[in-house]
Short mmCIF file of C-alpha atoms in Angstrom, two decimals:
data_model
loop_
_atom_site.label_atom_id
_atom_site.label_comp_id
_atom_site.label_asym_id
_atom_site.label_seq_id
_atom_site.Cartn_x
_atom_site.Cartn_y
_atom_site.Cartn_z
CA MET A 1 134.65 68.98 111.15
CA LYS A 2 134.77 70.00 107.62
CA ILE A 3 136.70 68.75 104.58
CA VAL A 4 137.60 70.14 101.76
CA LEU A 5 136.66 67.45 98.51
CA ALA A 6 138.15 68.85 94.73
CA ALA A 7 138.04 67.50 91.43
CA SER A 8 139.82 68.08 88.71
CA ALA A 9 140.36 66.11 85.12
CA ILE A 10 141.02 67.61 81.80
CA SER A 11 137.41 69.48 80.94
CA ALA A 12 136.18 69.77 84.70
CA THR A 13 137.03 71.02 87.54
CA ALA A 14 135.44 70.54 91.31
CA ALA A 15 136.11 70.83 95.12
CA ALA A 16 134.00 70.81 97.99
CA LEU A 17 133.97 71.86 102.63
CA VAL A 18 132.78 69.68 104.12
CA VAL A 19 130.96 69.16 107.54
CA ALA A 20 132.63 65.56 107.89
CA LYS A 21 131.22 63.42 111.43
CA SER A 22 132.72 64.04 114.86
CA THR A 23 133.18 60.86 118.16
CA LEU A 24 131.76 64.29 120.24
CA ARG A 25 130.43 66.46 117.74
CA ARG A 26 127.25 64.50 115.83
CA ARG A 27 125.07 66.68 113.15
CA LYS A 28 122.97 65.02 110.60
CA ALA A 29 123.51 64.97 107.30
CA ILE A 30 123.85 67.27 105.13
CA VAL A 31 123.72 66.76 101.83
CA LEU A 32 125.39 71.43 100.01
CA ALA A 33 126.50 69.69 97.05
CA ALA A 34 127.60 72.21 93.00
CA SER A 35 127.17 71.09 89.84
CA PRO A 36 128.60 72.92 86.46
CA ARG A 37 125.27 74.73 85.83
CA GLN A 38 124.05 75.43 89.25
CA ASN A 39 124.97 78.85 91.29
CA VAL A 40 127.12 76.96 94.85
CA LEU A 41 126.30 81.15 95.47
CA ASP A 42 122.97 80.69 95.60
CA THR A 43 122.76 77.08 98.19
CA PRO A 44 123.58 78.70 101.51
CA GLY A 45 126.09 77.50 103.75
CA VAL A 46 128.29 76.12 100.88
CA SER A 47 131.02 78.93 99.52
CA ILE A 48 132.76 78.54 96.34
CA ILE A 49 136.82 78.07 96.09
CA HIS A 50 137.24 79.13 92.24
CA ARG A 51 140.53 77.40 91.17
CA GLY A 52 143.91 78.52 91.21
CA SER A 53 142.84 79.54 95.09
CA SER A 54 144.22 77.75 97.94
CA LEU A 55 142.39 74.35 99.69
CA ALA A 56 144.41 74.76 102.87
CA THR A 57 143.82 75.35 106.68
CA SER A 58 145.29 75.69 109.96
CA ASN A 59 141.82 74.35 110.64
CA PRO A 60 142.68 70.65 112.18
CA ASP A 61 138.63 70.21 112.20
CA GLU A 62 139.12 70.22 107.64
CA PHE A 63 140.82 69.17 105.70
CA SER A 64 141.44 69.19 102.09
CA ILE A 65 141.36 65.75 98.94
CA LEU A 66 141.63 66.60 95.00
CA SER A 67 140.99 64.65 92.59
CA PHE A 68 142.81 64.81 89.54
CA ASN A 69 142.92 62.56 86.25
CA VAL A 70 146.27 63.72 84.80
CA LEU A 71 145.30 61.94 81.37
CA ALA A 72 148.18 58.79 80.19
CA ASP A 73 149.56 58.38 77.07
CA LYS A 74 148.57 56.36 75.74
CA TYR A 75 144.85 57.81 75.35
CA LEU A 76 146.20 60.91 73.51
CA ARG A 77 143.91 60.51 70.59
CA GLY A 78 142.20 63.41 68.81
CA LYS A 79 139.00 61.83 69.02
CA LEU A 80 139.57 61.85 73.38
CA VAL A 81 140.85 65.53 73.41
CA PRO A 82 139.37 66.94 70.48
CA GLY A 83 140.15 70.44 69.43
CA VAL A 84 143.81 70.47 71.69
CA PRO A 85 146.62 71.60 69.55
CA PRO A 86 149.65 68.00 69.41
CA GLU A 87 151.65 70.53 71.15
CA TYR A 88 149.64 70.79 74.42
CA LEU A 89 149.50 67.14 75.20
CA GLN A 90 153.13 66.48 75.38
CA TRP A 91 153.68 65.42 78.89
CA GLU A 92 156.53 68.25 78.92
CA HIS A 93 153.98 70.78 78.44
CA ARG A 94 151.13 69.26 80.56
CA SER A 95 152.97 68.06 83.44
CA LYS A 96 154.01 72.35 84.18
CA LEU A 97 150.23 73.28 84.46
CA LEU A 98 149.84 70.03 86.08
CA ASP A 99 152.59 71.28 88.73
CA GLU A 100 151.37 75.07 89.56
CA GLU A 101 147.35 73.09 89.51
CA LEU A 102 149.11 70.63 92.99
CA GLY A 103 151.02 73.89 93.89
CA ALA A 104 147.96 75.87 93.49
CA SER A 105 145.77 74.04 94.98
CA ASN A 106 148.23 73.47 98.28
CA ALA A 107 144.67 70.50 99.09
CA ASP A 108 145.96 67.82 102.38
CA ILE A 109 145.29 64.56 99.98
CA ILE A 110 145.58 64.69 96.74
CA CYS A 111 143.83 61.67 94.48
CA LEU A 112 145.73 60.89 90.90
CA GLN A 113 144.15 58.84 88.08
CA GLU A 114 146.19 57.73 84.91
CA VAL A 115 150.34 58.25 86.43
CA GLU A 116 152.29 55.98 84.49
CA PRO A 117 154.82 53.95 86.77
CA ASN A 118 157.61 54.31 84.43
CA ARG A 119 157.38 58.19 85.61
CA TRP A 120 156.22 58.34 88.93
CA GLU A 121 159.41 59.02 90.73
CA GLU A 122 159.12 62.22 88.41
CA VAL A 123 156.55 62.60 89.82
CA CYS A 124 156.82 62.53 92.85
CA ALA A 125 159.46 64.69 92.59
CA LEU A 126 157.51 67.72 91.38
CA PRO A 127 157.50 71.13 94.35
CA SER A 128 154.39 71.10 94.15
CA LEU A 129 154.65 67.85 96.03
CA ALA A 130 157.66 68.62 98.34
CA GLY A 131 156.33 67.64 101.34
CA TYR A 132 153.61 64.52 100.67
CA THR A 133 153.86 61.43 101.73
CA CYS A 134 153.69 59.10 97.67
CA LEU A 135 151.34 56.23 97.82
CA LEU A 136 150.76 54.74 93.83
CA GLN A 137 148.87 51.56 93.05
CA ASP A 138 150.68 48.46 92.27
CA ARG A 139 149.28 46.54 89.04
CA GLN A 140 152.06 44.16 88.52
CA LYS A 141 149.43 41.32 87.95
CA ASP A 142 147.56 43.07 85.97
CA LYS A 143 149.76 43.03 82.92
CA GLU A 144 147.56 45.18 80.71
CA ALA A 145 146.69 48.61 82.68
CA ARG A 146 150.98 47.68 84.24
CA ALA A 147 150.84 51.71 82.03
CA ILE A 148 148.90 53.48 84.18
CA ALA A 149 148.41 52.49 88.04
CA LEU A 150 146.24 55.70 90.46
CA ALA A 151 148.25 57.49 93.42
CA ILE A 152 147.43 59.41 96.45
CA PHE A 153 149.35 61.64 98.08
CA PHE A 154 148.74 62.61 101.94
CA LYS A 155 151.00 65.88 103.32
CA ALA A 156 152.88 64.90 105.79
CA PRO A 157 153.42 64.44 109.79
CA ARG A 158 149.53 65.58 109.24
CA PHE A 159 147.96 62.32 108.33
CA GLU A 160 149.59 59.01 109.28
CA LEU A 161 148.52 55.88 106.92
CA LEU A 162 147.24 53.22 108.88
CA TRP A 163 146.73 50.91 106.54
CA THR A 164 146.27 51.25 102.23
CA GLU A 165 145.92 48.50 99.37
CA SER A 166 145.38 47.39 95.68
CA ARG A 167 143.42 46.19 93.88
CA SER A 168 143.35 46.31 90.12
CA ARG A 169 140.92 49.49 89.21
CA VAL A 170 141.36 51.51 93.14
CA LEU A 171 144.08 52.52 95.32
CA LEU A 172 142.02 52.01 99.06
CA ALA A 173 144.01 53.87 101.69
CA ALA A 174 142.69 53.74 105.49
CA LEU A 175 144.80 57.91 106.85
CA ARG A 176 144.19 59.45 110.46
CA PHE A 177 144.85 62.33 111.99
CA LYS A 178 144.21 64.69 114.94
CA ASP A 179 140.62 67.38 115.53
CA SER A 180 140.51 70.47 117.63
CA TYR A 181 139.87 68.06 120.54
CA GLY A 182 143.07 66.03 120.25
CA LEU A 183 141.18 62.93 118.75
CA ASP A 184 142.45 59.99 116.95
CA GLN A 185 140.03 60.43 114.12
CA VAL A 186 140.80 58.05 110.95
CA LEU A 187 139.74 58.77 107.00
CA TYR A 188 139.03 55.76 104.77
CA LEU A 189 140.38 56.93 101.16
CA MET A 190 140.13 55.66 97.75
CA ASN A 191 141.02 56.89 95.20
CA LEU A 192 139.41 54.55 91.05
CA HIS A 193 139.59 54.29 88.20
CA LEU A 194 136.43 52.17 87.21
CA GLU A 195 136.90 50.31 83.41
CA GLY A 196 135.48 52.13 80.84
CA SER A 197 134.62 50.07 78.15
CA PRO A 198 130.61 51.62 77.73
CA HIS A 199 130.42 48.29 76.79
CA ARG A 200 131.40 46.19 80.31
CA PRO A 201 128.82 47.60 82.67
CA HIS A 202 128.46 44.79 85.35
CA ASP A 203 132.37 44.93 85.67
CA ARG A 204 132.05 48.90 86.82
CA LEU A 205 130.09 47.39 89.86
CA SER A 206 131.53 44.77 89.94
CA GLN A 207 134.75 46.64 90.84
CA MET A 208 133.16 48.86 92.82
CA ARG A 209 131.25 46.26 94.86
CA SER A 210 134.27 44.39 95.76
CA ALA A 211 135.72 48.35 97.13
CA LEU A 212 133.22 48.82 98.60
CA GLN A 213 133.71 45.10 100.60
CA ARG A 214 137.49 45.80 100.64
CA LEU A 215 137.18 48.65 103.00
CA GLN A 216 134.35 47.00 105.28
CA GLN A 217 136.45 44.29 105.56
CA CYS A 218 138.80 46.28 106.78
CA GLN A 219 137.84 48.74 108.97
CA GLN A 220 136.23 46.05 110.72
CA GLU A 221 140.05 45.40 110.83
CA GLN A 222 140.81 48.42 111.65
CA GLN A 223 138.63 48.38 114.43
CA LYS A 224 139.48 44.72 116.14
CA LEU A 225 143.23 46.07 116.52
CA GLY A 226 141.38 49.47 118.63
CA GLY A 227 140.08 52.08 115.64
CA PRO A 228 136.91 52.99 116.62
CA PRO A 229 134.12 51.77 114.82
CA PRO A 230 133.33 51.52 111.37
CA GLU A 231 130.38 54.31 112.51
CA ASP A 232 133.16 56.96 113.50
CA CYS A 233 134.60 57.01 110.75
CA THR A 234 134.30 59.29 107.83
CA THR A 235 134.33 57.95 104.10
CA ALA A 236 135.62 59.57 101.14
CA ILE A 237 135.86 58.28 97.39
CA VAL A 238 136.39 60.29 94.55
CA GLY A 239 137.91 59.53 91.00
CA ASP A 240 137.09 58.76 87.58
CA PHE A 241 133.99 56.11 87.59
CA ASN A 242 133.61 56.42 83.72
CA SER A 243 130.62 55.57 84.22
CA THR A 244 126.56 58.08 84.69
CA PRO A 245 124.28 59.00 87.11
CA LEU A 246 121.81 57.15 84.81
CA GLY A 247 124.69 53.81 85.86
CA SER A 248 124.71 51.13 88.58
CA VAL A 249 127.74 52.58 90.38
CA TYR A 250 126.02 55.43 91.18
CA GLY A 251 122.66 53.71 92.00
CA LEU A 252 125.12 51.56 93.97
CA LEU A 253 126.24 54.30 95.57
CA GLN A 254 123.26 56.70 96.22
CA SER A 255 120.71 53.31 97.25
CA GLY A 256 122.87 51.42 98.51
CA ARG A 257 121.18 48.65 96.77
CA ILE A 258 121.25 46.90 92.92
CA LYS A 259 118.47 44.05 92.84
CA GLY A 260 119.79 41.47 91.10
CA GLY A 261 118.82 41.42 87.33
CA SER A 262 118.76 44.46 86.68
CA THR A 263 120.50 46.74 83.19
CA GLU A 264 121.47 49.86 82.40
CA PRO A 265 119.74 51.79 80.00
CA HIS A 266 122.09 51.74 76.75
CA LEU A 267 122.54 48.15 77.13
CA PRO A 268 119.31 46.24 78.86
CA GLY A 269 120.66 43.49 76.94
CA VAL A 270 123.03 42.73 79.61
CA VAL A 271 122.15 41.50 82.93
CA LEU A 272 124.45 43.18 85.62
CA THR A 273 123.88 40.61 88.40
CA LYS A 274 121.79 38.53 89.05
CA THR A 275 121.68 38.92 92.39
CA ASP A 276 121.16 42.12 95.40
CA ILE A 277 124.67 44.10 95.83
CA SER A 278 124.35 45.96 98.72
CA HIS A 279 126.70 47.97 101.20
CA PRO A 280 126.19 49.47 104.86
CA TYR A 281 127.66 53.15 104.01
CA LEU A 282 125.06 56.11 103.91
CA LEU A 283 126.93 57.82 101.31
CA GLN A 284 126.28 61.82 99.23
CA ASP A 285 127.38 63.14 95.61
CA VAL A 286 128.97 65.78 96.97
CA TYR A 287 129.01 68.10 93.21
CA MET A 288 125.00 66.86 92.88
CA LYS A 289 121.66 67.26 93.60
CA GLU A 290 120.78 66.70 90.18
CA PRO A 291 122.40 63.99 88.17
CA HIS A 292 123.35 65.49 84.91
CA ALA A 293 123.99 62.05 82.15
CA SER A 294 127.32 63.72 80.85
CA LEU A 295 129.72 63.16 84.26
CA LEU A 296 132.09 60.74 84.67
CA ASP A 297 134.31 61.76 87.47
CA PHE A 298 132.69 61.86 91.11
CA MET A 299 132.65 62.55 94.54
CA TRP A 300 131.19 60.56 97.47
CA ALA A 301 131.41 61.49 100.91
CA SER A 302 129.33 60.23 104.11
CA ALA A 303 126.05 61.38 104.29
CA ASP A 304 126.60 63.53 107.47
CA CYS A 305 129.07 65.52 106.07
CA GLU A 306 128.03 69.08 105.17
CA VAL A 307 129.59 70.69 102.09
CA ARG A 308 131.14 74.11 102.42
CA ALA A 309 132.23 74.71 99.60
CA VAL A 310 133.47 73.28 96.25
CA TYR A 311 135.39 74.53 93.34
CA ASN A 312 133.64 76.07 89.69
CA PRO A 313 134.38 72.75 87.69
CA TYR A 314 136.53 73.53 84.55
CA GLY A 315 133.63 75.12 81.79
CA SER A 316 134.40 75.53 78.20
CA HIS A 317 135.39 79.32 78.70
CA ASP A 318 138.80 77.47 80.74
CA LEU A 319 139.80 75.68 77.99
CA ASP A 320 142.29 78.71 77.76
CA VAL A 321 143.77 77.12 80.94
CA ILE A 322 143.87 73.69 80.02
CA LYS A 323 146.34 74.93 77.09
#
């Protein structure tokens, strides 16, 4: 089974083709990744998908995921987007480019961050999203954050929604689809936008821990209802982590464990957790072989998925495209 994963933000675009696990064909973990400073074409079995190319596939063992931070109006301040003329930051201008970007990708699954609920109907009405089932994160209980939300779009009828749940910083979903053998497969998807303050790494870690715990509970509940066991399911975690590869969230996903009393390099006086934290998932960072401290957006997938291709991330030379 192959999965195409893609990540995109106002300053970075990425994609990856992954071979995922199957109940009939078990594959060992093959971690093939690409970073902005690596030549993806030099990695055997991995091809590069240039921005603007289609991620669509007719193979039932393949599907694509695109992750994109659309940038909410509340964050349109010069210090966050330096060098971009004000007229290019207007939603009327950006929404047209967003529609073009999503349409060009033709991804099977799209994960958006910083969607403004008051524009939800407008977003769903974009021509590029015709034929997708739309899920918007419910943040009514979180008064401080109602202005932005997470969203997942998936192509129907290829995918069937089994379950979805909104948490404060995460939108979770379980999607069922048929593989090339006609068997049911389940993708557990986590679209997230973690706490952005550099002074609150403990909150980011807590948000990720909570989401992973809930994901595990859901998989166990679905198994009781006749679904596949968790170890036969594929997991994908994508979005804006607001944390670098040096942070605790990255460390938790990579190693599966954070020790009690741990701190982060930039805040040695802030204890992240008093007790050990762990999770049962074996995951791989789709894009990175070598952690790079400037990255905040990531895509993780089950470790026994084989990365087959990636979107080339945005670079400074793509500023004209962003405009």
